[in-house]
Structures are given as structure tokens and as C-alpha cells.
CSV table of C-alpha atoms in Angstrom, one decimal:
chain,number,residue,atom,x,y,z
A,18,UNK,CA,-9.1,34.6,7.1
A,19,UNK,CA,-7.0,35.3,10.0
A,20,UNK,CA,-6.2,33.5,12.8
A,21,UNK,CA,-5.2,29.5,13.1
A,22,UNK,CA,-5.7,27.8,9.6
A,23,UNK,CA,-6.7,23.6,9.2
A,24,UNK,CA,-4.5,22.7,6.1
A,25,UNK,CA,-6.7,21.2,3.4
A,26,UNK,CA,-6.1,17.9,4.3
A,27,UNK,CA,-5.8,16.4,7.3
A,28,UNK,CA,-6.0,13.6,9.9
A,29,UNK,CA,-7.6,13.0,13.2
A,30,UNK,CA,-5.7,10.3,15.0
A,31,UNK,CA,-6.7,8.5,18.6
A,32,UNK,CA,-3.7,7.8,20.8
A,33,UNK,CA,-5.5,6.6,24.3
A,34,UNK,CA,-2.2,5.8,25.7
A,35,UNK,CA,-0.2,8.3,24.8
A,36,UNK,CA,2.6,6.4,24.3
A,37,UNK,CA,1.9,6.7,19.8
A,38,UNK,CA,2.1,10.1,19.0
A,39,UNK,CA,5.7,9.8,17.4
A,40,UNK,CA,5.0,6.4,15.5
A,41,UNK,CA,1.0,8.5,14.1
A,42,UNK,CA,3.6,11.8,12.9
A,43,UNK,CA,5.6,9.1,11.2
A,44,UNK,CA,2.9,8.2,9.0
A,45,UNK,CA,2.6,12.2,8.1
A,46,UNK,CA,6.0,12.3,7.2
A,47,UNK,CA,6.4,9.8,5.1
A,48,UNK,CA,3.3,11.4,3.4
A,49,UNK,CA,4.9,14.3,2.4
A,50,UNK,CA,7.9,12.7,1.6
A,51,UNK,CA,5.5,11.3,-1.2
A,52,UNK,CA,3.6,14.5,-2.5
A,53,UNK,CA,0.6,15.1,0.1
A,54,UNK,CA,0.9,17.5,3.1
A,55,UNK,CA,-1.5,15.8,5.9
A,56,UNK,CA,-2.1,17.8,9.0
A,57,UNK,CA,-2.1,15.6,11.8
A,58,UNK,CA,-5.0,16.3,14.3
A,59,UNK,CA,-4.4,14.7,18.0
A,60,UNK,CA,-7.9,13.7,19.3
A,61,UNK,CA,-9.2,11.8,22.5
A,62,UNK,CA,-12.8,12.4,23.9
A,63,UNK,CA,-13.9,13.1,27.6
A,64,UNK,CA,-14.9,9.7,27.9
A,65,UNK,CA,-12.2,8.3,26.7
A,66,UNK,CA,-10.1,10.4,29.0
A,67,UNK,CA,-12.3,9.0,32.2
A,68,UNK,CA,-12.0,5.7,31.2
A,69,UNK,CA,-8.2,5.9,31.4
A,70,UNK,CA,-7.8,8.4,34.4
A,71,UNK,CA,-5.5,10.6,31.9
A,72,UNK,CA,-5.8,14.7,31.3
A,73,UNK,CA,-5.6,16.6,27.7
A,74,UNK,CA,-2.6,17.8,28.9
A,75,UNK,CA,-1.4,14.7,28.0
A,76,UNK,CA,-2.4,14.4,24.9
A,77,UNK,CA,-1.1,17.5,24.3
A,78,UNK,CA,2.4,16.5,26.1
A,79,UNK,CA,2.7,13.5,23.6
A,80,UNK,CA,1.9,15.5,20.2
A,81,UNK,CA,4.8,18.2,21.0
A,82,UNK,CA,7.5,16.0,21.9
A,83,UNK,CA,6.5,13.9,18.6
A,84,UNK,CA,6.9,17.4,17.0
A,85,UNK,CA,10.1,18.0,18.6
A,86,UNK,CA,11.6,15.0,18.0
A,87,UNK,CA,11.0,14.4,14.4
A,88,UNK,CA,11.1,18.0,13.7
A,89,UNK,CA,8.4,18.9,12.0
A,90,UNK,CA,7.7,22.3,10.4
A,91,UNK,CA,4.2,21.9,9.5
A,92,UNK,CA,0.6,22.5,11.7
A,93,UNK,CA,-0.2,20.7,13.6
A,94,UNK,CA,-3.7,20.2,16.4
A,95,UNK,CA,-4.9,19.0,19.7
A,96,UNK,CA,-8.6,17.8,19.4
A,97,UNK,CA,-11.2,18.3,22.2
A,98,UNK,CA,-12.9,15.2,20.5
A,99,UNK,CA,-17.0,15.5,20.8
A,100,UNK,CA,-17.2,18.3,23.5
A,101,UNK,CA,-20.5,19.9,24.6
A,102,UNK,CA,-20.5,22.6,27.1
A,103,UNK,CA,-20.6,20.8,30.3
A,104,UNK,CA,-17.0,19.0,29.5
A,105,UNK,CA,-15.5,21.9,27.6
A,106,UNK,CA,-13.6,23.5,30.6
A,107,UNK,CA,-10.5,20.9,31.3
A,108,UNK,CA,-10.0,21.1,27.3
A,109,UNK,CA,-9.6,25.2,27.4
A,110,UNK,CA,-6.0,25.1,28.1
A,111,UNK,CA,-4.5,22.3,25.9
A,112,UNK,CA,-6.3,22.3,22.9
A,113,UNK,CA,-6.5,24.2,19.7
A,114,UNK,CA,-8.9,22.2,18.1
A,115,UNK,CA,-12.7,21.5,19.1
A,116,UNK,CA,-15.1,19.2,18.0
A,117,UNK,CA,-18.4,20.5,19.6
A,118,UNK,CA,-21.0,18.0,19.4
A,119,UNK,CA,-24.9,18.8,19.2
A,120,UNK,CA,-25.8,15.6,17.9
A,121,UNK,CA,-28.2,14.8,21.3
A,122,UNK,CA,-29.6,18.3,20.7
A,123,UNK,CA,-30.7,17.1,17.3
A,124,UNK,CA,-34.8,17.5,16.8
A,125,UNK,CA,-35.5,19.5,20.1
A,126,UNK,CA,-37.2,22.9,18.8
A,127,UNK,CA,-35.6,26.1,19.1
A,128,UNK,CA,-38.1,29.2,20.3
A,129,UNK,CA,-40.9,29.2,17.9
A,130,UNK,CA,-39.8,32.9,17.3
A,131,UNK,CA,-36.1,31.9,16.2
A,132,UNK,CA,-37.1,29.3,13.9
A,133,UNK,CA,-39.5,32.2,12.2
A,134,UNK,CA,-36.6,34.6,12.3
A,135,UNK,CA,-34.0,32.1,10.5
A,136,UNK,CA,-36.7,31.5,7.8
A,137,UNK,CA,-37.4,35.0,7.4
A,138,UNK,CA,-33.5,35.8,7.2
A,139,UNK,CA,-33.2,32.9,5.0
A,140,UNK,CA,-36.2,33.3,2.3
A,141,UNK,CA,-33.4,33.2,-0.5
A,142,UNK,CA,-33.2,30.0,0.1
A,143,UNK,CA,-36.6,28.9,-1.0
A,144,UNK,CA,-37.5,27.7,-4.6
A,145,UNK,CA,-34.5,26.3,-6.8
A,146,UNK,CA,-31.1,26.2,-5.4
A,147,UNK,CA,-28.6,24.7,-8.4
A,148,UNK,CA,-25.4,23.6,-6.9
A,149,UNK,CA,-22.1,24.0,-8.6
A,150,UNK,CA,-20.6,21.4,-9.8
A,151,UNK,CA,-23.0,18.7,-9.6
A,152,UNK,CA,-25.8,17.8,-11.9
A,153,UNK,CA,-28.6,18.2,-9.6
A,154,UNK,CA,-30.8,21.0,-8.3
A,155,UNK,CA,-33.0,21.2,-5.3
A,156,UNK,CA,-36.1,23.1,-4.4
A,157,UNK,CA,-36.4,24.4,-1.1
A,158,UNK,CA,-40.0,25.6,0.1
A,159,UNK,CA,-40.7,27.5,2.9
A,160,UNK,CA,-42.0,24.5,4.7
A,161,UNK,CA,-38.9,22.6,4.5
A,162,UNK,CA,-37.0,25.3,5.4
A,163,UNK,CA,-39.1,25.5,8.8
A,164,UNK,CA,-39.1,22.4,9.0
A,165,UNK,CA,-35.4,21.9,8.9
A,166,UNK,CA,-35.0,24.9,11.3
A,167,UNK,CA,-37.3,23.2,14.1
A,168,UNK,CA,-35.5,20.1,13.8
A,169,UNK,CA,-31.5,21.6,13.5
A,170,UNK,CA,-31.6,25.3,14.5
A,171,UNK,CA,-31.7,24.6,18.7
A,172,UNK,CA,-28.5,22.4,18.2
A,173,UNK,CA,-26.6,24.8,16.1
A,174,UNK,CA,-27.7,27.3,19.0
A,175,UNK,CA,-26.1,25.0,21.3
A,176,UNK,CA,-23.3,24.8,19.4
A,177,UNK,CA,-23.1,28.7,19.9
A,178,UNK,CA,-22.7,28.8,23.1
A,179,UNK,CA,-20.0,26.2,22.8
A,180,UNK,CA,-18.2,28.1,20.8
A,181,UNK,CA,-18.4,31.8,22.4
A,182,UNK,CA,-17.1,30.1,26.0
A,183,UNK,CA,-13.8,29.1,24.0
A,184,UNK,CA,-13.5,32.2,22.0
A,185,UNK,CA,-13.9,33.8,25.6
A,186,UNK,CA,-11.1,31.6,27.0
A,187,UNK,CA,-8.6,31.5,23.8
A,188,UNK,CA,-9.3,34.5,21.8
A,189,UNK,CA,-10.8,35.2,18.3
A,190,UNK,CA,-8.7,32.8,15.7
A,191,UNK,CA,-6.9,31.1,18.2
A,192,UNK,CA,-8.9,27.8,17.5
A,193,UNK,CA,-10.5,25.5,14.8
A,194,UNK,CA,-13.9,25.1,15.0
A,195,UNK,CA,-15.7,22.0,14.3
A,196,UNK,CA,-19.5,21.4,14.3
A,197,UNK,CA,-20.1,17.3,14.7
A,198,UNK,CA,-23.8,15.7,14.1
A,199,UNK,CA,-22.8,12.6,12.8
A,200,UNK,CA,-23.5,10.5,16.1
A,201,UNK,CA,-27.4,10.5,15.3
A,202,UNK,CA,-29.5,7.9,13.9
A,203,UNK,CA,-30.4,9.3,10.6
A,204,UNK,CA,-28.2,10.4,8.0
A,205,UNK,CA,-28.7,14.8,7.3
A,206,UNK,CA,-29.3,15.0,3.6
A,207,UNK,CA,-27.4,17.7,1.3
A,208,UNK,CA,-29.9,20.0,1.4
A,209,UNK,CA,-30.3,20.0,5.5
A,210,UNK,CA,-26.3,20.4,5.0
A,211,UNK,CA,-26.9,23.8,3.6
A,212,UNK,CA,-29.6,24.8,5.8
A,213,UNK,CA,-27.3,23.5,8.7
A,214,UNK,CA,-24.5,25.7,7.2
A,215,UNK,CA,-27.1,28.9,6.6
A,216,UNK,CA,-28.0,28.5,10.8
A,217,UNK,CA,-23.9,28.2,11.7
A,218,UNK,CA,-23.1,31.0,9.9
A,219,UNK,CA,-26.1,33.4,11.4
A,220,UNK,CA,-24.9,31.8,14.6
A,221,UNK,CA,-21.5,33.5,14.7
A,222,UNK,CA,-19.4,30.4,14.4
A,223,UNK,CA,-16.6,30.6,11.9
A,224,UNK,CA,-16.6,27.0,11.5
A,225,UNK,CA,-13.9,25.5,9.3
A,226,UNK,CA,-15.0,21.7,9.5
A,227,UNK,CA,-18.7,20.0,9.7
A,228,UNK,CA,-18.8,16.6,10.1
A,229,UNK,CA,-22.6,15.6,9.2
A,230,UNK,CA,-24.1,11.8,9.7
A,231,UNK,CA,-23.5,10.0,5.9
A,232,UNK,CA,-25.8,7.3,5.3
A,233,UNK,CA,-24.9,3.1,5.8
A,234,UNK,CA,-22.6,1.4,9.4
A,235,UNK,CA,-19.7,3.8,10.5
A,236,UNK,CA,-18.7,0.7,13.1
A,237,UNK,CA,-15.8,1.2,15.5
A,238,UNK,CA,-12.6,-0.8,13.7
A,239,UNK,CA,-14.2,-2.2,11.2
A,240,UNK,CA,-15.4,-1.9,7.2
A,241,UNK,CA,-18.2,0.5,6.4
A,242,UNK,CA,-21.4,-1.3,5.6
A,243,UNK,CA,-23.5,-0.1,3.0
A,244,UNK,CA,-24.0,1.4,-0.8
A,245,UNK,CA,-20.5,3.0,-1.8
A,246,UNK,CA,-21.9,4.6,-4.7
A,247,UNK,CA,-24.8,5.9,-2.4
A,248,UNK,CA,-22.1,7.5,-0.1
A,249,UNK,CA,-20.3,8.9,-2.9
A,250,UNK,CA,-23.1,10.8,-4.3
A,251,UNK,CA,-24.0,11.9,-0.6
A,252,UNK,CA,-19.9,13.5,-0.2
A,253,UNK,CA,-20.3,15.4,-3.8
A,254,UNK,CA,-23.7,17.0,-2.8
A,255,UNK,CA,-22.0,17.6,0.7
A,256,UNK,CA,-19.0,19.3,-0.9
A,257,UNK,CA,-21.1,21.4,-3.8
A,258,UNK,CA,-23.5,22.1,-0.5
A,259,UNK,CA,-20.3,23.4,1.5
A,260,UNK,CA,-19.2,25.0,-1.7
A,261,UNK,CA,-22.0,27.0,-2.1
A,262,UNK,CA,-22.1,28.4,2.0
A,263,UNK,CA,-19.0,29.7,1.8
A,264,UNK,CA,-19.7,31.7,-1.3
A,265,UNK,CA,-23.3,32.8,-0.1
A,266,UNK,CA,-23.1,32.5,3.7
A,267,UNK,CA,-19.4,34.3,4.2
A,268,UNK,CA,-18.5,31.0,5.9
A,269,UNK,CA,-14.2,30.3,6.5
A,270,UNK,CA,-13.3,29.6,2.7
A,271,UNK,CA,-10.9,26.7,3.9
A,272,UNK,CA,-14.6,24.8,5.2
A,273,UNK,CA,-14.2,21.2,4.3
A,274,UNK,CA,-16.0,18.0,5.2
A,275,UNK,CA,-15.0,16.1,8.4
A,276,UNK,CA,-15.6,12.2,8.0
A,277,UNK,CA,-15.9,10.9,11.2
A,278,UNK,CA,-15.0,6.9,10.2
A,279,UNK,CA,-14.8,4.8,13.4
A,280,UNK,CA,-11.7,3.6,11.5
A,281,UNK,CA,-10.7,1.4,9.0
A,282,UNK,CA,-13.3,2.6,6.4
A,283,UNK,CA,-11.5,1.0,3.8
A,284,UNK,CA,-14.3,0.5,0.8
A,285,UNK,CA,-15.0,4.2,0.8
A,286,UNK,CA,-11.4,5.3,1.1
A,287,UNK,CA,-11.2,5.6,-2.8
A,288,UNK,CA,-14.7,6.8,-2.9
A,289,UNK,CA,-13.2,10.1,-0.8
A,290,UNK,CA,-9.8,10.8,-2.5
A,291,UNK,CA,-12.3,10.8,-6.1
A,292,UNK,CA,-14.3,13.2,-5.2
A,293,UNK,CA,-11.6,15.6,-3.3
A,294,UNK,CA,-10.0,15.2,-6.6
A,295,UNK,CA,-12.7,16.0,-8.4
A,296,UNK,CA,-14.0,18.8,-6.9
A,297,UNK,CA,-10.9,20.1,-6.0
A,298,UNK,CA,-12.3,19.8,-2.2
A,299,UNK,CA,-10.1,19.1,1.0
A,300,UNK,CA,-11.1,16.4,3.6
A,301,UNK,CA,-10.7,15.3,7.4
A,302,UNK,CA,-10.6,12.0,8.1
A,303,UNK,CA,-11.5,11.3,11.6
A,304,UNK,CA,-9.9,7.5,12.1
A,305,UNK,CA,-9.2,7.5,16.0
A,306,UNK,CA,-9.0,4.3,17.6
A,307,UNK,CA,-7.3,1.7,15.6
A,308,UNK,CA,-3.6,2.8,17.0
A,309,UNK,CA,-4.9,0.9,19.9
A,310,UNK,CA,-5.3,-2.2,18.3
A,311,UNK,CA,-2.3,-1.7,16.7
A,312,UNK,CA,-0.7,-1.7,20.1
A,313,UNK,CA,-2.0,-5.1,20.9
A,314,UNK,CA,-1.2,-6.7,17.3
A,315,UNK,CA,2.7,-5.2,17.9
A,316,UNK,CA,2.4,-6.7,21.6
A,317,UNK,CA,1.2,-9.9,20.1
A,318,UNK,CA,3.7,-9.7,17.7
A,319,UNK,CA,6.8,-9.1,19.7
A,320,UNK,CA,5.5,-12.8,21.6
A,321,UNK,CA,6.9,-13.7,25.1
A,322,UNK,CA,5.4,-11.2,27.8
A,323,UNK,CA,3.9,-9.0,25.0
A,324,UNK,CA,2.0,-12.0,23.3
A,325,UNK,CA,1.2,-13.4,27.1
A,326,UNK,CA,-0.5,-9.5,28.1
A,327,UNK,CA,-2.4,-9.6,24.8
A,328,UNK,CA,-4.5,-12.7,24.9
A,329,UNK,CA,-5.1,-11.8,29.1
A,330,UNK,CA,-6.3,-8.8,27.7
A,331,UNK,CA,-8.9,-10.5,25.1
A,332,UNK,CA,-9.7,-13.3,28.2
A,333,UNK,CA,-10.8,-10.2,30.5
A,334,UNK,CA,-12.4,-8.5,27.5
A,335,UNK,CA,-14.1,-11.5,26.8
A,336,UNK,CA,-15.5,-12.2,30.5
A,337,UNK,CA,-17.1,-8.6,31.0
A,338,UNK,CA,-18.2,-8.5,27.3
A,339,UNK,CA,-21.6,-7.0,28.0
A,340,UNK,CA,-20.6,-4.3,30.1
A,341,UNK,CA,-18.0,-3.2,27.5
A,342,UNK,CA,-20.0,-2.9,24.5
A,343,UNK,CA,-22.9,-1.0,26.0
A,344,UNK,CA,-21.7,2.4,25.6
A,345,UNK,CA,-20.8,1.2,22.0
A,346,UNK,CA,-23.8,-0.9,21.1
A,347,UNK,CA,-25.0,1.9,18.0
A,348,UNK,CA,-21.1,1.2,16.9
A,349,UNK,CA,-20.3,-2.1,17.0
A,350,UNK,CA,-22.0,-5.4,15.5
A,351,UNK,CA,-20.8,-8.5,17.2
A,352,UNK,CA,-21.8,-12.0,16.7
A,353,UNK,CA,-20.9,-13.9,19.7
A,354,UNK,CA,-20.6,-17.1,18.3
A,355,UNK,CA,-17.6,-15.9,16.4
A,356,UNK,CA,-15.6,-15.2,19.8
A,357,UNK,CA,-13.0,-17.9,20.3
A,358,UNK,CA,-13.3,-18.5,24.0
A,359,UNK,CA,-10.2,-17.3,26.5
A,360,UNK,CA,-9.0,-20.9,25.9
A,361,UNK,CA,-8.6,-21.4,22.4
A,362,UNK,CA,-7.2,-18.1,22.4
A,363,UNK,CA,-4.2,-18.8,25.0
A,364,UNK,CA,-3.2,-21.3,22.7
A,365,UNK,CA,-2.6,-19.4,19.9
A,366,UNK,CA,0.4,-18.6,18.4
A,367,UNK,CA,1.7,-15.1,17.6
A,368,UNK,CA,0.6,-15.0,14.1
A,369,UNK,CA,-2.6,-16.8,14.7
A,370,UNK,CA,-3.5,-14.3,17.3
A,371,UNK,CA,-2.2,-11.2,15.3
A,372,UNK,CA,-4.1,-12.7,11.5
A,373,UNK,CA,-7.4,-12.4,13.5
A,374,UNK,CA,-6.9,-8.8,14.9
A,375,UNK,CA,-5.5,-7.5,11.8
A,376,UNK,CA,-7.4,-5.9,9.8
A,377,UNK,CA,-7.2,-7.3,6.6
A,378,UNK,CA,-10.6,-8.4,5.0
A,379,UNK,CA,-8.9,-10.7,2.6
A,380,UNK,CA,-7.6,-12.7,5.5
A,381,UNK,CA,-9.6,-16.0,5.9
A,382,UNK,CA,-7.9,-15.5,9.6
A,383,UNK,CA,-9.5,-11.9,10.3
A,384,UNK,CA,-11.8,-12.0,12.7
A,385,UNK,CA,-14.2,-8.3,13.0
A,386,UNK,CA,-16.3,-9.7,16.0
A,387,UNK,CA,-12.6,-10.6,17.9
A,388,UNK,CA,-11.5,-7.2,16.6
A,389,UNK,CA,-14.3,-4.8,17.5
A,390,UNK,CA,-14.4,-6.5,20.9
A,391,UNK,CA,-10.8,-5.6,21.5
A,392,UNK,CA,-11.5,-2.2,20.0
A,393,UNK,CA,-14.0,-1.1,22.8
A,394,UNK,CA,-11.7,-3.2,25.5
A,395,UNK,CA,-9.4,-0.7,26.1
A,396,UNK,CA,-10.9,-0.2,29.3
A,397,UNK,CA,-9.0,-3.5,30.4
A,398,UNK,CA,-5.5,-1.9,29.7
A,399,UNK,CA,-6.1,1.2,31.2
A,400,UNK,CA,-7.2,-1.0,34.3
A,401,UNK,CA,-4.0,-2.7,34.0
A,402,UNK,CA,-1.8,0.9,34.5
A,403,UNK,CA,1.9,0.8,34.3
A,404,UNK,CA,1.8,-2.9,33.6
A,405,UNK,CA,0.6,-2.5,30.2
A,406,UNK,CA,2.3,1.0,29.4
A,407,UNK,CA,6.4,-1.2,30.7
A,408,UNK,CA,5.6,-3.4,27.6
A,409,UNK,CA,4.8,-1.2,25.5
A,410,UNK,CA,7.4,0.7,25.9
A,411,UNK,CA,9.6,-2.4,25.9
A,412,UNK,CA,8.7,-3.6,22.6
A,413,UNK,CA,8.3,0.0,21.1
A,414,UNK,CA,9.9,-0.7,18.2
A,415,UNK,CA,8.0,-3.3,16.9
A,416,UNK,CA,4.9,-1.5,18.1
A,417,UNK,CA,5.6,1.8,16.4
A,418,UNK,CA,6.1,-0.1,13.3
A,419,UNK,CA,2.3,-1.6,13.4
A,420,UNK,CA,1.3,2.0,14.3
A,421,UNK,CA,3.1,4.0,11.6
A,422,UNK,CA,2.4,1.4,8.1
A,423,UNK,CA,-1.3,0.8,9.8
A,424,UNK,CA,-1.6,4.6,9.6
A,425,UNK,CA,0.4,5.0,6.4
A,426,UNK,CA,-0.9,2.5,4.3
A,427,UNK,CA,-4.4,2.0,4.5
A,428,UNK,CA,-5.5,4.9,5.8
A,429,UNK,CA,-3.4,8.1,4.4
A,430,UNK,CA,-2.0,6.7,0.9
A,431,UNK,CA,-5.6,5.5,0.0
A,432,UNK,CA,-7.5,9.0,0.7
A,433,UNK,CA,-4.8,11.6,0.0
A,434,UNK,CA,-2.8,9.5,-2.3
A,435,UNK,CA,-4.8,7.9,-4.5
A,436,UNK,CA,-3.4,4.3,-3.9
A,437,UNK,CA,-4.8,0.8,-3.8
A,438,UNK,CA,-7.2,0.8,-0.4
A,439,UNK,CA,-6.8,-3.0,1.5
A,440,UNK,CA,-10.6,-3.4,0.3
A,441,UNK,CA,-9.8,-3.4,-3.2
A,442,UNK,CA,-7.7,-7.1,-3.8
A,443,UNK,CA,-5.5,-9.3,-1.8
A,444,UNK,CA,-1.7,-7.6,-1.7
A,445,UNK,CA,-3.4,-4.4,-2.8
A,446,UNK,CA,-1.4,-2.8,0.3
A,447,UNK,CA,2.3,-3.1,0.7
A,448,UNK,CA,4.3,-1.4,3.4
A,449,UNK,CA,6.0,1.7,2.7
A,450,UNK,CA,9.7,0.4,2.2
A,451,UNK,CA,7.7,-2.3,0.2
A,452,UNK,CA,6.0,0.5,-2.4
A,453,UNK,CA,9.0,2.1,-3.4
């Protein structure tokens, strides 16, 4: 395979503000400084980019003076997070990385003639397909193979198109492509997987991550809800599935699962370093937007002006509440009775406030309504402009710290390293300097 190369494992981190990128890298160096080489993957979504009036550019901007300043040798990407073709253009330029999502394309039919052609082209596929690896075996008839194709194959089309219009821009290999369907309602079984994979690969795209729908809550910020075991089972078919596209379909053979989390996953975190290990399979973990919290809890933690901006920032999150979480209302599951009101908030102290946002489930303080609230409220900051970027910068250090062992220790030490995930017992998690 020529061309750009994603590393076999890596991470896609969220950095709305731009103001993170050097505190995220941390994280991956002090990774490899313990055994695991973790590609860090810069990503930030069109949306997110409107919401805060910022460009790629800058996303890109912050990753390579992060690069530059803590001289890093290894790969790393800019993410054009959950593009279709309508937003693709203003990402041409910048990025390197593309997450092109079909997931509202899902279910609308393709010509009637394609979906015959694909399940002509495909007729190997029907009867008993073993995978490697795993001790199942699936049979594939010709009706679920057409019926799979009317329900995926216009999507992965779509994807298609995606694709040629940034070859056309950036050249053959001068990209990773990603194929994303996980923002759906219903989970894509293993064997839709390797129909999925079968319809990619006639399409032309030499896709080198897929990031499918897993069953169970992928909420923003918060735990995953649902049967553990039942998503484990779901990431070894997925791998054997992948696995066996690569030999059969001529797909990238660094292809890898993309696990779009919604952060803070914790419960499954061991779940997906077992089965990487077991199958020998790399991962990306897709984690995004807890850095911003992280910026609030280091805010609240630095007290004065920094603990003063975060609870106006939850009183203003608080008062347009509704309007927030619309967007994120698949995403999110708040009980309002669990929001402290603006006025018990303002008088909390530093650590009361912080024990709430922090996301530690062991914590009779934690708070996940308080949290996911803040989580989708970054609208309010961006609102706020320079006022809230002068104190972050003013209290970097204590900031960057949050950012980096947030990063460090329950996300990247749990999936690549094998280590104690914060869902597993109290004090399961130490900080890095702690661990040693």
C-alpha cells in the first residue's frame, strides 16, 4: 500500500478551542514512553466549526505547532470529522484525514439495476461464510444479500462520490479514508459489516477505517450503557468480518475498526484492548469532546476568575438548556431534576464544582446530567470569544494538566495499554507520575 499510512493504533481527539493540542500530544508521548505508539488524529466537525466561528485551518495550525514544539517524529492527522459532500470543500486544504459520513443516506435504495449488479458481482458471498478466528459461521442467501444492498449500497455510493472529489483535490494516497455509519438508530450487524465492506471495495474507495453503529448508548461524555459482553462479541465478529475483506475484497490491509465513543466509554475500554489483543487487530478510538470539559474542570480548579467563568458558564448553560440539547437529544440522556440550579451552583466551592464534572463514576459527587449539559454547552464559551480563550490561557498550566492525565489515563492506558479503566474500582486510575 502506498501513499499516507494510519498507524495501527490511534486516537481521534476534539480540541474546539484550539488552545489543547500540545497538552492531547502529551498524552501520546507519554504513551510511547510506556510501550504503545498512538497516532494522534486531530478532529472537529463542520458543526462544531459554525458553532464557534473557527476554520480547519485552525485545527490544523494548533496540531503542527504541538508537533513542533514537543518534537514529535511520529504521524500524525487532521480529521475532517463527519463530512458529506456539501461541507467537504473548506476541509480540502487542511486535512489529511476524512471521515465521510453516509449515515442519513442509510436505507434509501440505490437504482434497482445496481443493487442487482452488486448481488450478481457478489454471489460468492451467498451460502456459508466461516470467519477466521471466531467460532461462528454465517449463511448468506441471496435475499439478504439484496436486501442488505437496498438498504446500504446508495450510501456507500454516496460515500463514492465523497471520496473521488478529495482524491481529485489531494491526489491518490495523499489521504485516509474513513467510511462512518455509526450515527443511525440501529446497530449494522457483522454480517451487514462484510456486505458493507464487499460494496466499499467495488466502490473504489481504499478505505483504511469503518466506523459501523455497535449496539447499546454511545452518549456524549458519559459511560456507555448497555451489555459489555454483547459489545464484545459485536467488535470480534467486526474484526474477523474486516479480516476477512481485506483478504477477499483487496481492501487496505492496515483496515481497522473506528469506535466512535462520544467519550468517556470507560466499561468497554478493557472490552477493546482484549480483543485487539486477541486478534492481533488495531483500533481507532474516536473520544472528541471531553478536552472541553477538561478545560472547564482546570478553570474551576485554578478558582478566582477561572472558578467565577465556570459556574457563569453552567448558569447560561442552564437557562437555554432546551435549545442546547436539541441537536444532541439521540446523544445525551438528562434528568433535569438532577441539575443543581445557577444558585446552588455559585456557591460551590472549587472542588465541589470540579467532583461533579469529573468524570469519575465512583464519585458520590459526579454528576452525568451536570456533565453532559456542560458537554453540549460549549456554545456558551464560544459566545463568550476572547474572554474565555485570556483564562484559559492564563491558567494553562493547570488546564493542560487536566487535559493530558484525562487523556492519558482513562482513555489511552486502558485501550492500548491494558491498564485498570476508572469503571473497574475506586483508585483503579492514578495519574501518570502516580503509576510509576
Amino acid at each position: 500500500m502506498s501513499g499516507l499510512k494510519l498507524g495501527k493504533f490511534s486516537i481521534g481527539v476534539g480540541d474546539r478551542f484550539a488552545h489543547q493540542a500540545k497538552a492531547q500530544l502529551q498524552a501520546c508521548v507519554l504513551a510511547e514512553k510506556d510501550g504503545a505508539e498512538v497516532i494522534p488524529v486531530w478532529n472537529k466537525s463542520n458543526r462544531e466549526h459554525l458553532i464557534i466561528g473557527s476554520d480547519p485551518s485552525s485545527t490544523r495550525a494548533a496540531a503542527d505547532a504541538a508537533v513542533a514544539d514537543l518534537h514529535w517524529e511520529k504521524p500524525y492527522f487532521c480529521d475532517a470529522d463527519h463530512i458529506n459532500i456539501n461541507t467537504v470543500d473548506r476541509f480540502l486544504a487542511p486535512c489529511d484525514f476524512y471521515t465521510i459520513d453516509v449515515a442519513d443516506y442509510i436505507g434509501k435504495p440505490a437504482e434497482q439495476s445496481s443493487i442487482d449488479a452488486f448481488v450478481k458481482n457478489n454471489a460468492g458471498l451467498a451460502g456459508s461464510v466461516r470467519l477466521e478466528g471466531v467460532d461462528e459461521s454465517f449463511e448468506i442467501t441471496t435475499d439478504l444479500l439484496e436486501k442488505t444492498a437496498a438498504k446500504f449500497l446508495f450510501a456507500v455510493q454516496e460515500a463514492g462520490k465523497v471520496y473521488r472529489k478529495i482524491e481529485t483535490a489531494k491526489g491518490k494516497g495523499n489521504f485516509i479514508p474513513e467510511v462512518s455509519m455509526d450515527e443511525t438508530d440501529y446497530a449494522q450487524s457483522p454480517v451487514e459489516l462484510l456486505i458493507i465492506l464487499a460494496a466499499i471495495a467495488q466502490e473504489g474507495i481504499p478505505v483504511q477505517t469503518i466506523a459501523p453503529k455497535f449496539s447499546g448508548r454511545f452518549n456524549k461524555g458519559v459511560d456507555y450503557v448497555g451489555d459489555v459482553a454483547q459489545f464484545e462479541r459485536e467488535m470480534a465478529l467486526d474484526v474477523a468480518a474486516i479480516a476477512y475483506a481485506v483478504k477477499h475484497y483487496g481492501l487496505p490491509d492496515n483496515l481497522k475498526l473506528s469506535v466512535h465513543s462520544g467519550s468517556d466509554k470507560f466499561s468497554i475500554y478493557p472490552a477493546i484492548y482484549r480483543t485487539t489483543k486477541k486478534y492481533g487487530a488495531g483500533v481507532h478510538l474516536k473520544t472528541a469532546g471531553t478536552t472541553w470539559l477538561e478545560e472547564i474542570i482546570g478553570l474551576a480548579e485554578a478558582g478566582g476568575d477561572g472558578l467565577a467563568l465556570a459556574k457563569e458558564i453552567y448558569a447560561e448553560a442552564y437557562a437555554h438548556r432546551e435549545e442546547l440539547c436539541v441537536p444532541y437529544a439521540t446523544v445525551i440522556d438528562i434528568d433535569p431534576q438532577k441539575l443543581p440550579t445557577p444558585q446552588e451552583v455559585a456557591a460551590w466551592s472549587s472542588q465541589q464544582l470540579t467532583a461533579a464534572l469529573r468524570h469519575d463514576p465512583h464519585s458520590p459527587a459526579y454528576n452525568s446530567s451536570l456533565r453532559q449539559l456542560l458537554h453540549v454547552g460549549f456554545k456558551i464559551a464560544a459566545k463568550m470569544g476572547r474572554r474565555y480563550l485570556d483564562l484559559l490561557e492564563a491558567h494553562e498550566e493547570v488546564v493542560a494538566k487536566n487535559v493530558t492525565e484525562n487523556l492519558y489515563d482513562r482513555h489511552i492506558a486502558p485501550v492500548f495499554l491494558g491498564r485498570p479503566s476508572p469503571a473497574d474500582k475506586p483508585g483503579a486510575v492514578l495519574h501518570h507520575a502516580e503509576a510509576k
